[in-house]
PDB file of C-alpha atoms and ligand atoms in Angstrom:
ATOM      1  CA  MET A 191     115.214 101.046 104.791  1.00  0.00           C
ATOM      2  CA  ILE A 192     116.228  99.742 108.270  1.00  0.00           C
ATOM      3  CA  VAL A 193     115.400 101.936 111.293  1.00  0.00           C
ATOM      4  CA  ASP A 194     116.964 101.007 114.606  1.00  0.00           C
ATOM      5  CA  VAL A 195     115.968 102.755 117.841  1.00  0.00           C
ATOM      6  CA  LEU A 196     117.981 102.700 121.079  1.00  0.00           C
ATOM      7  CA  THR A 197     115.733 103.466 124.074  1.00  0.00           C
ATOM      8  CA  ILE A 198     114.960 102.487 127.620  1.00  0.00           C
ATOM      9  CA  PHE A 199     111.242 102.301 126.695  1.00  0.00           C
ATOM     10  CA  PRO A 200     110.950 100.017 123.611  1.00  0.00           C
ATOM     11  CA  GLU A 201     107.297  99.358 124.513  1.00  0.00           C
ATOM     12  CA  MET A 202     106.427 102.922 123.653  1.00  0.00           C
ATOM     13  CA  PHE A 203     106.890 102.197 119.908  1.00  0.00           C
ATOM     14  CA  GLU A 204     104.504  99.173 119.676  1.00  0.00           C
ATOM     15  CA  GLY A 205     101.236 100.930 118.758  1.00  0.00           C
ATOM     16  CA  PRO A 206     102.399 103.866 116.619  1.00  0.00           C
ATOM     17  CA  MET A 207     104.896 101.806 114.668  1.00  0.00           C
ATOM     18  CA  SER A 208     102.407  99.044 113.900  1.00  0.00           C
ATOM     19  CA  THR A 209      99.491 101.120 112.824  1.00  0.00           C
ATOM     20  CA  SER A 210      98.326 102.469 109.443  1.00  0.00           C
ATOM     21  CA  MET A 211     100.884 103.341 106.766  1.00  0.00           C
ATOM     22  CA  ILE A 212     103.911 102.558 108.926  1.00  0.00           C
ATOM     23  CA  GLY A 213     102.507  99.169 109.897  1.00  0.00           C
ATOM     24  CA  LEU A 214     101.721  98.404 106.206  1.00  0.00           C
ATOM     25  CA  ALA A 215     105.177  99.567 105.190  1.00  0.00           C
ATOM     26  CA  ARG A 216     106.688  97.109 107.595  1.00  0.00           C
ATOM     27  CA  GLU A 217     104.384  94.346 106.457  1.00  0.00           C
ATOM     28  CA  ARG A 218     105.363  94.938 102.904  1.00  0.00           C
ATOM     29  CA  GLY A 219     109.061  94.841 103.790  1.00  0.00           C
ATOM     30  CA  LEU A 220     109.648  98.519 102.734  1.00  0.00           C
ATOM     31  CA  LEU A 221     110.595  99.390 106.256  1.00  0.00           C
ATOM     32  CA  GLU A 222     112.371  97.245 108.848  1.00  0.00           C
ATOM     33  CA  PHE A 223     111.864  98.800 112.266  1.00  0.00           C
ATOM     34  CA  ARG A 224     113.786  97.406 115.336  1.00  0.00           C
ATOM     35  CA  THR A 225     113.930  98.667 118.874  1.00  0.00           C
ATOM     36  CA  HIS A 226     116.797  97.864 121.248  1.00  0.00           C
ATOM     37  CA  ASP A 227     116.565  98.190 125.002  1.00  0.00           C
ATOM     38  CA  LEU A 228     119.545 100.161 126.310  1.00  0.00           C
ATOM     39  CA  ARG A 229     119.321  98.230 129.602  1.00  0.00           C
ATOM     40  CA  ASP A 230     120.563  95.145 127.779  1.00  0.00           C
ATOM     41  CA  TRP A 231     123.970  96.749 127.693  1.00  0.00           C
ATOM     42  CA  THR A 232     124.220  97.739 131.402  1.00  0.00           C
ATOM     43  CA  SER A 233     126.524  95.811 133.695  1.00  0.00           C
ATOM     44  CA  ASP A 234     124.911  96.071 137.105  1.00  0.00           C
ATOM     45  CA  ARG A 235     122.155  94.147 138.814  1.00  0.00           C
ATOM     46  CA  HIS A 236     119.753  97.165 138.662  1.00  0.00           C
ATOM     47  CA  ARG A 237     120.429  97.723 134.911  1.00  0.00           C
ATOM     48  CA  THR A 238     121.264 101.336 135.602  1.00  0.00           C
ATOM     49  CA  THR A 239     121.395 103.742 132.646  1.00  0.00           C
ATOM     50  CA  ASP A 240     121.751 107.115 134.525  1.00  0.00           C
ATOM     51  CA  ASP A 241     124.033 108.747 137.065  1.00  0.00           C
ATOM     52  CA  SER A 242     124.317 112.152 138.818  1.00  0.00           C
ATOM     53  CA  PRO A 243     125.859 115.017 136.935  1.00  0.00           C
ATOM     54  CA  TYR A 244     129.515 116.066 137.525  1.00  0.00           C
ATOM     55  CA  GLY A 245     129.422 119.538 138.958  1.00  0.00           C
ATOM     56  CA  GLY A 246     126.129 119.002 140.772  1.00  0.00           C
ATOM     57  CA  GLY A 247     122.725 120.231 139.790  1.00  0.00           C
ATOM     58  CA  PRO A 248     119.239 118.650 139.389  1.00  0.00           C
ATOM     59  CA  GLY A 249     118.428 115.443 137.546  1.00  0.00           C
ATOM     60  CA  MET A 250     120.454 112.607 136.190  1.00  0.00           C
ATOM     61  CA  VAL A 251     122.604 112.104 133.094  1.00  0.00           C
ATOM     62  CA  MET A 252     122.661 109.103 130.740  1.00  0.00           C
ATOM     63  CA  LYS A 253     125.642 106.845 131.577  1.00  0.00           C
ATOM     64  CA  PRO A 254     128.101 106.704 128.621  1.00  0.00           C
ATOM     65  CA  GLU A 255     129.248 103.083 128.873  1.00  0.00           C
ATOM     66  CA  PRO A 256     125.926 101.229 128.083  1.00  0.00           C
ATOM     67  CA  LEU A 257     125.225 103.768 125.299  1.00  0.00           C
ATOM     68  CA  GLY A 258     128.687 103.278 123.682  1.00  0.00           C
ATOM     69  CA  ARG A 259     128.416  99.452 123.905  1.00  0.00           C
ATOM     70  CA  ALA A 260     124.815  99.431 122.580  1.00  0.00           C
ATOM     71  CA  ILE A 261     125.614 101.679 119.547  1.00  0.00           C
ATOM     72  CA  GLU A 262     128.579  99.544 118.624  1.00  0.00           C
ATOM     73  CA  ALA A 263     126.568  96.301 118.870  1.00  0.00           C
ATOM     74  CA  ILE A 264     123.681  97.808 116.871  1.00  0.00           C
ATOM     75  CA  GLN A 265     126.086  99.044 114.133  1.00  0.00           C
ATOM     76  CA  ASP A 266     127.516  95.450 113.932  1.00  0.00           C
ATOM     77  CA  LEU A 267     124.036  94.003 113.134  1.00  0.00           C
ATOM     78  CA  ASP A 268     124.457  94.991 109.439  1.00  0.00           C
ATOM     79  CA  ASP A 269     127.357  95.698 107.072  1.00  0.00           C
ATOM     80  CA  GLU A 270     125.906  99.018 106.200  1.00  0.00           C
ATOM     81  CA  HIS A 271     126.739 101.912 108.605  1.00  0.00           C
ATOM     82  CA  ALA A 272     123.602 103.118 110.338  1.00  0.00           C
ATOM     83  CA  HIS A 273     123.340 106.959 110.068  1.00  0.00           C
ATOM     84  CA  THR A 274     123.264 107.702 113.800  1.00  0.00           C
ATOM     85  CA  VAL A 275     120.910 110.430 114.944  1.00  0.00           C
ATOM     86  CA  PHE A 276     120.800 111.561 118.580  1.00  0.00           C
ATOM     87  CA  LEU A 277     117.485 113.179 119.428  1.00  0.00           C
ATOM     88  CA  THR A 278     118.185 116.330 121.446  1.00  0.00           C
ATOM     89  CA  PRO A 279     116.470 119.756 121.919  1.00  0.00           C
ATOM     90  CA  SER A 280     119.725 121.425 120.944  1.00  0.00           C
ATOM     91  CA  GLY A 281     120.026 119.576 117.604  1.00  0.00           C
ATOM     92  CA  ARG A 282     119.346 120.854 114.084  1.00  0.00           C
ATOM     93  CA  ARG A 283     115.616 121.565 113.728  1.00  0.00           C
ATOM     94  CA  PHE A 284     113.911 118.681 111.910  1.00  0.00           C
ATOM     95  CA  ASP A 285     111.878 119.648 108.854  1.00  0.00           C
ATOM     96  CA  GLN A 286     110.610 118.175 105.555  1.00  0.00           C
ATOM     97  CA  SER A 287     113.941 118.598 103.761  1.00  0.00           C
ATOM     98  CA  THR A 288     115.703 116.743 106.624  1.00  0.00           C
ATOM     99  CA  ALA A 289     113.110 113.972 106.248  1.00  0.00           C
ATOM    100  CA  GLU A 290     113.962 113.783 102.565  1.00  0.00           C
ATOM    101  CA  GLU A 291     117.698 113.642 103.386  1.00  0.00           C
ATOM    102  CA  LEU A 292     117.128 110.817 105.897  1.00  0.00           C
ATOM    103  CA  SER A 293     114.954 108.805 103.574  1.00  0.00           C
ATOM    104  CA  ALA A 294     118.007 108.429 101.245  1.00  0.00           C
ATOM    105  CA  HIS A 295     119.860 106.374 103.893  1.00  0.00           C
ATOM    106  CA  ASP A 296     119.576 102.581 103.875  1.00  0.00           C
ATOM    107  CA  ARG A 297     119.995 102.442 107.669  1.00  0.00           C
ATOM    108  CA  VAL A 298     119.258 104.998 110.382  1.00  0.00           C
ATOM    109  CA  LEU A 299     119.751 104.627 114.155  1.00  0.00           C
ATOM    110  CA  PHE A 300     117.835 106.857 116.468  1.00  0.00           C
ATOM    111  CA  VAL A 301     119.246 107.277 119.975  1.00  0.00           C
ATOM    112  CA  CYS A 302     116.679 108.474 122.490  1.00  0.00           C
ATOM    113  CA  GLY A 303     117.713 110.387 125.584  1.00  0.00           C
ATOM    114  CA  ARG A 304     115.994 110.458 128.930  1.00  0.00           C
ATOM    115  CA  TYR A 305     116.603 112.237 132.278  1.00  0.00           C
ATOM    116  CA  GLU A 306     118.621 115.452 131.693  1.00  0.00           C
ATOM    117  CA  GLY A 307     120.041 114.046 128.547  1.00  0.00           C
ATOM    118  CA  PHE A 308     123.275 112.635 127.214  1.00  0.00           C
ATOM    119  CA  ASP A 309     126.760 112.678 128.653  1.00  0.00           C
ATOM    120  CA  ALA A 310     128.341 115.203 126.252  1.00  0.00           C
ATOM    121  CA  ARG A 311     131.139 112.820 125.321  1.00  0.00           C
ATOM    122  CA  THR A 312     128.727 110.340 123.741  1.00  0.00           C
ATOM    123  CA  LEU A 313     127.610 112.998 121.200  1.00  0.00           C
ATOM    124  CA  SER A 314     130.788 112.152 119.240  1.00  0.00           C
ATOM    125  CA  LEU A 315     129.053 108.907 118.299  1.00  0.00           C
ATOM    126  CA  ALA A 316     126.310 110.894 116.491  1.00  0.00           C
ATOM    127  CA  ASP A 317     126.382 111.548 112.750  1.00  0.00           C
ATOM    128  CA  GLU A 318     123.963 114.344 113.613  1.00  0.00           C
ATOM    129  CA  GLU A 319     121.759 115.648 116.397  1.00  0.00           C
ATOM    130  CA  LEU A 320     118.105 116.513 115.587  1.00  0.00           C
ATOM    131  CA  SER A 321     115.481 118.362 117.490  1.00  0.00           C
ATOM    132  CA  ILE A 322     111.744 118.171 116.587  1.00  0.00           C
ATOM    133  CA  GLY A 323     111.046 121.659 117.878  1.00  0.00           C
ATOM    134  CA  ASP A 324     111.716 124.335 120.512  1.00  0.00           C
ATOM    135  CA  TYR A 325     110.206 122.593 123.467  1.00  0.00           C
ATOM    136  CA  VAL A 326     111.429 119.943 125.860  1.00  0.00           C
ATOM    137  CA  LEU A 327     110.020 116.392 125.932  1.00  0.00           C
ATOM    138  CA  THR A 328     110.538 113.855 128.707  1.00  0.00           C
ATOM    139  CA  GLY A 329     112.385 111.634 126.285  1.00  0.00           C
ATOM    140  CA  GLY A 330     113.551 111.136 122.730  1.00  0.00           C
ATOM    141  CA  GLU A 331     111.034 108.341 121.902  1.00  0.00           C
ATOM    142  CA  LEU A 332     108.228 110.519 120.638  1.00  0.00           C
ATOM    143  CA  ALA A 333     110.702 112.595 118.626  1.00  0.00           C
ATOM    144  CA  ALA A 334     112.095 109.349 117.079  1.00  0.00           C
ATOM    145  CA  MET A 335     108.587 108.335 116.191  1.00  0.00           C
ATOM    146  CA  VAL A 336     107.828 111.718 114.638  1.00  0.00           C
ATOM    147  CA  VAL A 337     110.911 111.541 112.512  1.00  0.00           C
ATOM    148  CA  THR A 338     110.417 107.926 111.555  1.00  0.00           C
ATOM    149  CA  ASP A 339     106.833 108.605 110.524  1.00  0.00           C
ATOM    150  CA  ALA A 340     107.842 111.606 108.369  1.00  0.00           C
ATOM    151  CA  VAL A 341     110.737 109.610 106.746  1.00  0.00           C
ATOM    152  CA  ALA A 342     108.948 106.323 106.207  1.00  0.00           C
ATOM    153  CA  ARG A 343     106.063 107.894 104.208  1.00  0.00           C
ATOM    154  CA  LEU A 344     108.603 109.189 101.725  1.00  0.00           C
ATOM    155  CA  LEU A 345     109.946 105.708 100.981  1.00  0.00           C
ATOM    156  CA  PRO A 346     108.976 104.524  97.557  1.00  0.00           C
ATOM    157  CA  GLY A 347     105.827 102.433  97.684  1.00  0.00           C
ATOM    158  CA  VAL A 348     104.711 103.431 101.125  1.00  0.00           C
ATOM    159  CA  LEU A 349     102.003 105.926 100.149  1.00  0.00           C
ATOM    160  CA  GLY A 350      99.199 104.545  98.002  1.00  0.00           C
ATOM    161  CA  HIS A 351      99.734 107.020  95.207  1.00  0.00           C
ATOM    162  CA  GLU A 352     103.320 107.830  94.162  1.00  0.00           C
ATOM    163  CA  ASP A 353     102.499 111.456  93.777  1.00  0.00           C
ATOM    164  CA  SER A 354     100.827 111.823  97.187  1.00  0.00           C
ATOM    165  CA  ALA A 355     103.917 113.334  98.796  1.00  0.00           C
ATOM    166  CA  VAL A 356     104.763 115.613  95.822  1.00  0.00           C
ATOM    167  CA  ASP A 357     102.259 118.478  96.342  1.00  0.00           C
ATOM    168  CA  GLU A 358     102.155 118.431 100.138  1.00  0.00           C
ATOM    169  CA  SER A 359     102.938 121.264 102.461  1.00  0.00           C
ATOM    170  CA  PHE A 360     106.682 122.060 102.504  1.00  0.00           C
ATOM    171  CA  SER A 361     107.644 119.683  99.663  1.00  0.00           C
ATOM    172  CA  THR A 362     107.153 122.463  97.139  1.00  0.00           C
ATOM    173  CA  GLY A 363     108.456 125.156  99.515  1.00  0.00           C
ATOM    174  CA  LEU A 364     104.824 126.249 100.025  1.00  0.00           C
ATOM    175  CA  LEU A 365     101.965 125.183 102.265  1.00  0.00           C
ATOM    176  CA  GLU A 366      99.414 122.898 100.638  1.00  0.00           C
ATOM    177  CA  TYR A 367      96.355 124.306  98.938  1.00  0.00           C
ATOM    178  CA  PRO A 368      92.943 123.672 100.601  1.00  0.00           C
ATOM    179  CA  GLN A 369      91.428 120.238  99.976  1.00  0.00           C
ATOM    180  CA  TYR A 370      87.708 119.304  99.730  1.00  0.00           C
ATOM    181  CA  THR A 371      85.663 116.125  99.395  1.00  0.00           C
ATOM    182  CA  ARG A 372      81.946 115.350  99.043  1.00  0.00           C
ATOM    183  CA  PRO A 373      79.286 116.706  99.704  1.00  0.00           C
ATOM    184  CA  ALA A 374      79.608 119.807  97.456  1.00  0.00           C
ATOM    185  CA  VAL A 375      77.720 121.834 100.076  1.00  0.00           C
ATOM    186  CA  TRP A 376      78.176 121.325 103.785  1.00  0.00           C
ATOM    187  CA  GLN A 377      76.706 123.623 106.422  1.00  0.00           C
ATOM    188  CA  ASP A 378      75.928 126.083 103.610  1.00  0.00           C
ATOM    189  CA  ILE A 379      79.588 126.217 102.580  1.00  0.00           C
ATOM    190  CA  GLU A 380      80.174 125.321  98.921  1.00  0.00           C
ATOM    191  CA  VAL A 381      83.266 123.639  97.511  1.00  0.00           C
ATOM    192  CA  PRO A 382      84.733 126.207  95.081  1.00  0.00           C
ATOM    193  CA  GLU A 383      83.244 125.863  91.599  1.00  0.00           C
ATOM    194  CA  VAL A 384      86.644 125.608  89.852  1.00  0.00           C
ATOM    195  CA  LEU A 385      87.294 122.189  91.556  1.00  0.00           C
ATOM    196  CA  ARG A 386      84.017 120.778  90.198  1.00  0.00           C
ATOM    197  CA  ASN A 387      84.253 121.660  86.502  1.00  0.00           C
ATOM    198  CA  GLY A 388      86.891 119.103  85.538  1.00  0.00           C
ATOM    199  CA  ASP A 389      89.175 121.680  83.825  1.00  0.00           C
ATOM    200  CA  HIS A 390      92.535 120.390  85.038  1.00  0.00           C
ATOM    201  CA  ALA A 391      94.614 123.360  83.905  1.00  0.00           C
ATOM    202  CA  LYS A 392      92.226 125.711  85.850  1.00  0.00           C
ATOM    203  CA  ILE A 393      92.331 123.460  88.911  1.00  0.00           C
ATOM    204  CA  GLU A 394      96.110 123.415  88.793  1.00  0.00           C
ATOM    205  CA  ALA A 395      96.257 127.203  88.559  1.00  0.00           C
ATOM    206  CA  TRP A 396      93.730 127.678  91.379  1.00  0.00           C
ATOM    207  CA  ARG A 397      95.620 125.334  93.706  1.00  0.00           C
ATOM    208  CA  ARG A 398      98.817 126.971  93.001  1.00  0.00           C
ATOM    209  CA  ARG A 399      97.420 130.409  93.689  1.00  0.00           C
ATOM    210  CA  LYS A 400      95.807 129.133  96.915  1.00  0.00           C
ATOM    211  CA  ALA A 401      99.070 127.558  98.122  1.00  0.00           C
ATOM    212  CA  VAL A 402     100.899 130.920  97.575  1.00  0.00           C
ATOM    213  CA  GLU A 403      98.114 132.849  99.255  1.00  0.00           C
ATOM    214  CA  LEU A 404      98.056 130.571 102.315  1.00  0.00           C
ATOM    215  CA  THR A 405     101.806 130.568 102.584  1.00  0.00           C
ATOM    216  CA  LEU A 406     101.904 134.379 102.460  1.00  0.00           C
ATOM    217  CA  ALA A 407      99.198 134.593 105.150  1.00  0.00           C
ATOM    218  CA  ARG A 408     100.551 131.982 107.554  1.00  0.00           C
ATOM    219  CA  ARG A 409     104.227 131.270 106.791  1.00  0.00           C
ATOM    220  CA  PRO A 410     105.702 134.165 104.802  1.00  0.00           C
ATOM    221  CA  ASP A 411     109.211 133.044 105.911  1.00  0.00           C
ATOM    222  CA  LEU A 412     108.841 130.020 103.604  1.00  0.00           C
ATOM    223  CA  LEU A 413     108.426 132.280 100.532  1.00  0.00           C
ATOM    224  CA  GLU A 414     112.099 133.257 100.670  1.00  0.00           C
ATOM    225  CA  HIS A 415     113.155 129.743  99.493  1.00  0.00           C
ATOM    226  CA  ALA A 416     110.068 128.755  97.453  1.00  0.00           C
ATOM    227  CA  GLU A 417     110.373 128.548  93.688  1.00  0.00           C
ATOM    228  CA  LEU A 418     108.010 131.261  92.501  1.00  0.00           C
ATOM    229  CA  THR A 419     107.174 132.638  89.013  1.00  0.00           C
ATOM    230  CA  SER A 420     107.766 136.284  88.262  1.00  0.00           C
ATOM    231  CA  GLU A 421     104.002 136.771  88.245  1.00  0.00           C
ATOM    232  CA  GLU A 422     103.735 135.221  91.668  1.00  0.00           C
ATOM    233  CA  ASN A 423     106.523 137.373  93.050  1.00  0.00           C
ATOM    234  CA  ALA A 424     104.899 140.505  91.598  1.00  0.00           C
ATOM    235  CA  TRP A 425     101.551 139.515  93.155  1.00  0.00           C
ATOM    236  CA  ILE A 426     103.201 138.892  96.551  1.00  0.00           C
ATOM    237  CA  GLU A 427     104.908 142.301  96.429  1.00  0.00           C
ATOM    238  CA  ARG A 428     101.493 143.965  95.583  1.00  0.00           C
ATOM    239  CA  GLU A 429      99.867 142.155  98.524  1.00  0.00           C
ATOM    240  CA  LYS A 430     102.636 143.202 100.927  1.00  0.00           C
ATOM    241  CA  ASP A 431     102.381 146.852  99.743  1.00  0.00           C
ATOM    242  CA  HIS A 432      98.673 146.751 100.142  1.00  0.00           C
ATOM    243  CA  ALA A 433      98.981 145.318 103.724  1.00  0.00           C
ATOM    244  CA  ASP A 434     101.609 147.977 104.561  1.00  0.00           C
ATOM    245  CA  SER A 435      99.274 150.815 103.374  1.00  0.00           C
ATOM    246  CA  GLN A 436      96.377 149.592 105.584  1.00  0.00           C
ATOM    247  CA  PRO A 437      95.932 151.579 108.852  1.00  0.00           C
ATOM    248  CA  GLU A 438      96.942 149.536 111.871  1.00  0.00           C
ATOM    249  CA  GLU A 439      94.070 148.379 114.169  1.00  0.00           C
ATOM    250  CA  ASP A 440      94.074 149.462 117.826  1.00  0.00           C
TER     251      ASP A 440
HETATM  252  N1  SAM B 218     118.355 118.850 129.727  1.00  0.00           N
HETATM  253  C1  SAM B 218     118.049 118.737 128.344  1.00  0.00           C
HETATM  254  C2  SAM B 218     118.088 120.146 127.779  1.00  0.00           C
HETATM  255  O1  SAM B 218     117.747 121.052 128.453  1.00  0.00           O
HETATM  256  O2  SAM B 218     118.369 120.249 126.545  1.00  0.00           O
HETATM  257  C3  SAM B 218     116.598 118.176 128.110  1.00  0.00           C
HETATM  258  C4  SAM B 218     116.640 116.709 128.354  1.00  0.00           C
HETATM  259  S1  SAM B 218     115.025 116.040 127.922  1.00  0.00           S
HETATM  260  C5  SAM B 218     114.180 116.162 129.486  1.00  0.00           C
HETATM  261  C6  SAM B 218     115.367 114.316 127.847  1.00  0.00           C
HETATM  262  C7  SAM B 218     115.549 113.783 126.442  1.00  0.00           C
HETATM  263  O3  SAM B 218     114.369 114.003 125.657  1.00  0.00           O
HETATM  264  C8  SAM B 218     116.590 114.387 125.599  1.00  0.00           C
HETATM  265  O4  SAM B 218     117.902 113.823 125.869  1.00  0.00           O
HETATM  266  C9  SAM B 218     116.128 114.130 124.164  1.00  0.00           C
HETATM  267  O5  SAM B 218     116.592 112.834 123.770  1.00  0.00           O
HETATM  268  C10 SAM B 218     114.680 114.184 124.335  1.00  0.00           C
HETATM  269  N2  SAM B 218     114.101 115.462 123.775  1.00  0.00           N
HETATM  270  C11 SAM B 218     113.519 116.397 124.574  1.00  0.00           C
HETATM  271  N3  SAM B 218     113.055 117.387 123.810  1.00  0.00           N
HETATM  272  C12 SAM B 218     113.338 117.095 122.547  1.00  0.00           C
HETATM  273  C13 SAM B 218     113.187 117.797 121.319  1.00  0.00           C
HETATM  274  N4  SAM B 218     112.563 118.949 121.244  1.00  0.00           N
HETATM  275  N5  SAM B 218     113.645 117.151 120.189  1.00  0.00           N
HETATM  276  C14 SAM B 218     114.239 116.007 120.192  1.00  0.00           C
HETATM  277  N6  SAM B 218     114.461 115.275 121.398  1.00  0.00           N
HETATM  278  C15 SAM B 218     114.016 115.859 122.545  1.00  0.00           C
END
């Protein structure tokens, strides 16, 4: 997969995109990651990428001409169309299923905003707009890194074990079950016995139950779309009825 990023701060990507799994993915040729400095497509001495907003108001807006030229030039780098993603707080909320969708593209181009954001006309160059959450960052770079990280680890061969991404939070529609490692007792807290007895069917069943319990406790909204057995649905209903019948605390 090729990931291109258009930004006025290419240096921000150096550490995060060269470290750990992402760095390895690049070394192994599973991910090609390229940054492009938007200022290279400006036409004035000061390499200006912003201008004041029509209609007045605070802040500056990203100039459309350098952005348009840059996107065209980056698209021309390869025959394959780069799926173009503008990072913006008003975009579709990024989640694990969006990461899976993006990982199916051979090329993705992330366009990072700064200042008060994009000139609205340039949004027509986007195949989609993505937000990483309901908060406002100073720029799209961190958002592009978050999305690239989540997408890159889904590419075949990036994670050490092919199944590592299969059971994780969100991939099954549930949060992940609790994980433990050695020692078996730490600060008087024991690792559950079932995980130490080597009975894989029991371990599977315990993990599944814990995933459902945790999701019900922390993210009940996810259960609406999770694939659940009839026993699990019945158990969830009993738990909800039980919670409803408890007197409310002051
Ligand atoms: N004035 C804009 C608004 O209210 O929607 C916010 C602009 S923000 C200060 C500057 C840039 O940061 C945006 O153009 C976008 O690229 C990026 N950004 C900020 N928050 C983001 C978020 N939650 N998700 C994705 N990108 C974000």
